[in-house]
CSV table of N, CA, C and O in Angstrom, one decimal:
chain,number,residue,atom,x,y,z
W,1,UNK,N,58.9,71.3,63.9
W,1,UNK,CA,58.5,70.0,64.5
W,1,UNK,C,59.0,68.9,63.5
W,1,UNK,O,58.7,69.0,62.3
W,2,UNK,N,59.6,67.9,64.1
W,2,UNK,CA,60.2,66.8,63.3
W,2,UNK,C,59.1,66.1,62.4
W,2,UNK,O,57.9,66.0,62.9
W,3,UNK,N,59.4,65.6,61.3
W,3,UNK,CA,58.5,64.9,60.4
W,3,UNK,C,57.8,63.7,61.1
W,3,UNK,O,56.6,63.5,60.9
W,4,UNK,N,58.5,62.9,61.8
W,4,UNK,CA,58.0,61.8,62.5
W,4,UNK,C,56.9,62.2,63.5
W,4,UNK,O,55.9,61.6,63.7
W,5,UNK,N,57.2,63.3,64.3
W,5,UNK,CA,56.2,63.8,65.2
W,5,UNK,C,55.0,64.3,64.5
W,5,UNK,O,53.8,64.0,65.0
W,6,UNK,N,55.1,65.0,63.4
W,6,UNK,CA,54.0,65.4,62.6
W,6,UNK,C,53.2,64.2,62.1
W,6,UNK,O,51.9,64.2,62.2
W,7,UNK,N,53.9,63.2,61.7
W,7,UNK,CA,53.2,62.0,61.2
W,7,UNK,C,52.4,61.3,62.3
W,7,UNK,O,51.3,60.8,62.1
W,8,UNK,N,53.0,61.3,63.5
W,8,UNK,CA,52.3,60.7,64.6
W,8,UNK,C,51.0,61.5,64.9
W,8,UNK,O,49.9,60.9,65.2
W,9,UNK,N,51.0,62.8,64.8
W,9,UNK,CA,49.8,63.6,65.1
W,9,UNK,C,48.8,63.3,64.0
W,9,UNK,O,47.6,63.1,64.2
W,10,UNK,N,49.2,63.1,62.7
W,10,UNK,CA,48.3,62.8,61.6
W,10,UNK,C,47.7,61.5,61.9
W,10,UNK,O,46.5,61.3,61.7
W,11,UNK,N,48.4,60.5,62.3
W,11,UNK,CA,47.8,59.1,62.6
W,11,UNK,C,46.8,59.3,63.7
W,11,UNK,O,45.7,58.7,63.6
W,12,UNK,N,47.1,60.0,64.7
W,12,UNK,CA,46.2,60.3,65.8
W,12,UNK,C,44.9,60.9,65.4
W,12,UNK,O,43.8,60.4,65.7
W,13,UNK,N,45.0,61.9,64.5
W,13,UNK,CA,43.8,62.6,64.0
W,13,UNK,C,43.0,61.6,63.1
W,13,UNK,O,41.8,61.6,63.1
W,14,UNK,N,43.7,60.9,62.3
W,14,UNK,CA,43.0,59.9,61.4
W,14,UNK,C,42.2,58.9,62.2
W,14,UNK,O,41.2,58.4,61.7
W,15,UNK,N,42.7,58.5,63.4
W,15,UNK,CA,42.0,57.6,64.2
W,15,UNK,C,41.0,58.2,65.1
W,15,UNK,O,40.5,57.6,66.1
W,16,UNK,N,40.6,59.4,64.8
W,16,UNK,CA,39.5,60.1,65.5
W,16,UNK,C,39.9,61.0,66.6
W,16,UNK,O,39.1,61.5,67.3
W,17,UNK,N,41.2,61.2,66.8
W,17,UNK,CA,41.7,62.0,67.8
W,17,UNK,C,41.4,63.5,67.5
W,17,UNK,O,41.2,63.9,66.3
W,18,UNK,N,41.5,64.3,68.5
W,18,UNK,CA,41.4,65.8,68.3
W,18,UNK,C,42.6,66.5,68.9
W,18,UNK,O,43.2,66.0,69.8
W,19,UNK,N,42.9,67.6,68.3
W,19,UNK,CA,44.1,68.3,68.7
W,19,UNK,C,43.9,69.8,68.6
W,19,UNK,O,43.3,70.3,67.6
W,20,UNK,N,44.4,70.5,69.6
W,20,UNK,CA,44.4,72.0,69.5
W,20,UNK,C,45.9,72.3,69.2
W,20,UNK,O,46.8,72.1,70.0
W,21,UNK,N,46.1,72.9,68.0
W,21,UNK,CA,47.5,73.2,67.6
W,21,UNK,C,47.7,74.7,67.7
W,21,UNK,O,47.1,75.4,66.8
W,22,UNK,N,48.4,75.2,68.7
W,22,UNK,CA,48.6,76.6,68.8
W,22,UNK,C,49.9,76.9,69.4
W,22,UNK,O,50.5,76.1,70.0
W,23,UNK,N,50.5,78.0,69.2
W,23,UNK,CA,50.0,79.2,68.5
W,23,UNK,C,50.1,79.2,67.0
W,23,UNK,O,49.5,80.0,66.3
W,24,UNK,N,51.0,78.3,66.5
W,24,UNK,CA,51.2,78.2,65.1
W,24,UNK,C,51.2,76.8,64.6
W,24,UNK,O,51.5,75.9,65.3
W,25,UNK,N,50.9,76.6,63.3
W,25,UNK,CA,50.9,75.3,62.7
W,25,UNK,C,52.4,75.0,62.3
W,25,UNK,O,52.9,75.9,61.5
W,26,UNK,N,53.0,73.9,62.7
W,26,UNK,CA,54.4,73.7,62.3
W,26,UNK,C,54.6,73.5,60.8
W,26,UNK,O,53.8,72.7,60.2
W,27,UNK,N,55.5,74.2,60.2
W,27,UNK,CA,55.8,74.0,58.8
W,27,UNK,C,57.3,73.8,58.6
W,27,UNK,O,57.8,73.8,57.4
W,28,UNK,N,58.1,73.7,59.7
W,28,UNK,CA,59.5,73.5,59.6
W,28,UNK,C,59.9,72.3,60.5
W,28,UNK,O,59.3,72.1,61.5
W,29,UNK,N,61.0,71.6,60.2
W,29,UNK,CA,61.5,70.6,61.1
W,29,UNK,C,62.5,71.2,62.1
W,29,UNK,O,62.7,72.4,62.1
W,30,UNK,N,63.1,70.3,62.9
W,30,UNK,CA,64.0,70.8,63.9
W,30,UNK,C,65.3,71.4,63.3
W,30,UNK,O,65.9,72.2,64.0
W,31,UNK,N,65.6,71.2,62.0
W,31,UNK,CA,66.7,71.9,61.4
W,31,UNK,C,66.3,73.1,60.6
W,31,UNK,O,67.1,73.6,59.8
W,32,UNK,N,65.0,73.5,60.7
W,32,UNK,CA,64.4,74.6,60.0
W,32,UNK,C,64.3,74.4,58.5
W,32,UNK,O,64.3,75.3,57.8
W,33,UNK,N,64.2,73.2,58.1
W,33,UNK,CA,63.9,72.8,56.8
W,33,UNK,C,62.4,72.7,56.6
W,33,UNK,O,61.7,72.3,57.5
W,34,UNK,N,61.9,73.0,55.4
W,34,UNK,CA,60.4,72.8,55.2
W,34,UNK,C,60.0,71.4,55.5
W,34,UNK,O,60.6,70.4,55.1
W,35,UNK,N,58.9,71.3,56.3
W,35,UNK,CA,58.3,70.0,56.7
W,35,UNK,C,56.8,70.3,56.9
W,35,UNK,O,56.4,70.8,57.9
W,36,UNK,N,56.0,69.9,55.9
W,36,UNK,CA,54.6,70.3,56.0
W,36,UNK,C,53.6,69.1,56.1
W,36,UNK,O,52.5,69.1,55.6
W,37,UNK,N,54.1,68.0,56.7
W,37,UNK,CA,53.3,66.8,56.8
W,37,UNK,C,51.9,67.1,57.4
W,37,UNK,O,50.9,66.7,56.9
W,38,UNK,N,51.9,67.8,58.6
W,38,UNK,CA,50.7,68.1,59.3
W,38,UNK,C,49.9,69.1,58.5
W,38,UNK,O,48.6,69.0,58.3
W,39,UNK,N,50.5,70.2,58.0
W,39,UNK,CA,49.8,71.2,57.2
W,39,UNK,C,49.1,70.6,56.0
W,39,UNK,O,48.0,70.9,55.6
W,40,UNK,N,49.8,69.7,55.3
W,40,UNK,CA,49.3,69.0,54.1
W,40,UNK,C,48.1,68.2,54.5
W,40,UNK,O,47.1,68.2,53.8
W,41,UNK,N,48.1,67.5,55.6
W,41,UNK,CA,47.0,66.6,56.0
W,41,UNK,C,45.8,67.5,56.3
W,41,UNK,O,44.7,67.1,56.0
W,42,UNK,N,46.0,68.6,57.0
W,42,UNK,CA,44.9,69.5,57.4
W,42,UNK,C,44.4,70.3,56.2
W,42,UNK,O,43.4,71.0,56.3
W,43,UNK,N,45.1,70.3,55.1
W,43,UNK,CA,44.6,71.0,53.9
W,43,UNK,C,45.0,72.5,53.9
W,43,UNK,O,44.3,73.3,53.2
W,44,UNK,N,46.0,72.9,54.5
W,44,UNK,CA,46.4,74.3,54.5
W,44,UNK,C,47.0,74.5,53.1
W,44,UNK,O,48.0,73.9,52.7
W,45,UNK,N,46.4,75.5,52.4
W,45,UNK,CA,46.8,75.8,51.1
W,45,UNK,C,48.0,76.8,51.1
W,45,UNK,O,48.8,76.8,50.2
W,46,UNK,N,47.9,77.7,52.0
W,46,UNK,CA,49.0,78.8,52.0
W,46,UNK,C,49.0,79.5,53.4
W,46,UNK,O,48.1,79.4,54.2
W,47,UNK,N,50.1,80.1,53.6
W,47,UNK,CA,50.2,81.0,54.8
W,47,UNK,C,50.9,82.3,54.2
W,47,UNK,O,51.8,82.1,53.5
W,48,UNK,N,50.5,83.4,54.7
W,48,UNK,CA,51.1,84.6,54.2
W,48,UNK,C,51.1,85.6,55.3
W,48,UNK,O,50.2,85.6,56.2
W,49,UNK,N,52.1,86.5,55.3
W,49,UNK,CA,52.1,87.6,56.3
W,49,UNK,C,51.2,88.7,55.9
W,49,UNK,O,51.3,89.2,54.8
W,50,UNK,N,50.3,89.0,56.8
W,50,UNK,CA,49.3,90.1,56.5
W,50,UNK,C,49.9,91.4,56.9
W,50,UNK,O,49.9,92.4,56.2
W,51,UNK,N,50.3,91.5,58.1
W,51,UNK,CA,51.0,92.6,58.7
W,51,UNK,C,52.0,92.1,59.7
W,51,UNK,O,52.0,90.9,60.0
W,52,UNK,N,52.9,92.9,60.1
W,52,UNK,CA,54.0,92.4,61.0
W,52,UNK,C,53.4,91.6,62.1
W,52,UNK,O,52.6,92.1,62.9
W,53,UNK,N,53.9,90.4,62.3
W,53,UNK,CA,53.5,89.6,63.4
W,53,UNK,C,52.1,88.8,63.2
W,53,UNK,O,51.7,88.1,64.1
W,54,UNK,N,51.5,89.0,62.1
W,54,UNK,CA,50.2,88.3,61.9
W,54,UNK,C,50.3,87.4,60.7
W,54,UNK,O,50.8,87.8,59.6
W,55,UNK,N,49.8,86.2,60.8
W,55,UNK,CA,49.8,85.3,59.7
W,55,UNK,C,48.4,84.9,59.3
W,55,UNK,O,47.5,84.9,60.2
W,56,UNK,N,48.1,84.8,58.1
W,56,UNK,CA,46.8,84.4,57.6
W,56,UNK,C,46.9,83.0,57.0
W,56,UNK,O,47.8,82.7,56.1
W,57,UNK,N,46.1,82.0,57.4
W,57,UNK,CA,46.1,80.7,56.9
W,57,UNK,C,44.8,80.4,56.2
W,57,UNK,O,43.7,80.9,56.6
W,58,UNK,N,44.9,79.6,55.2
W,58,UNK,CA,43.7,79.1,54.5
W,58,UNK,C,43.6,77.6,54.6
W,58,UNK,O,44.5,76.9,54.2
W,59,UNK,N,42.6,77.1,55.3
W,59,UNK,CA,42.4,75.7,55.6
W,59,UNK,C,41.1,75.3,55.0
W,59,UNK,O,40.0,75.8,55.4
W,60,UNK,N,41.2,74.4,54.0
W,60,UNK,CA,40.0,73.9,53.4
W,60,UNK,C,39.1,75.0,52.9
W,60,UNK,O,37.9,75.0,53.0
W,61,UNK,N,39.7,76.0,52.3
W,61,UNK,CA,39.0,77.2,51.8
W,61,UNK,C,38.5,78.2,52.8
W,61,UNK,O,37.9,79.2,52.4
W,62,UNK,N,38.8,78.0,54.1
W,62,UNK,CA,38.4,78.9,55.1
W,62,UNK,C,39.6,79.7,55.5
W,62,UNK,O,40.6,79.2,55.9
W,63,UNK,N,39.5,81.1,55.4
W,63,UNK,CA,40.6,81.9,55.8
W,63,UNK,C,40.5,82.3,57.3
W,63,UNK,O,39.4,82.7,57.8
W,64,UNK,N,41.6,82.1,58.0
W,64,UNK,CA,41.7,82.5,59.4
W,64,UNK,C,42.7,83.6,59.6
W,64,UNK,O,43.8,83.5,59.1
W,65,UNK,N,42.3,84.7,60.3
W,65,UNK,CA,43.2,85.8,60.5
W,65,UNK,C,43.6,85.8,61.9
W,65,UNK,O,42.9,85.6,62.8
């Protein structure tokens, strides 16, 4: 997802908006370059592959499988 689109979502959330972001949190831009504007705002510390097809995210110290 483009950096500007991620920044718009961040502004929306800062202004009290709510969002359901699924199935994955975007961490790449439209050119497949790293872009973690939204992940950084949400406090995602890492993502790692647990087993094929499954990702584990840590958000504000809470692990989601």
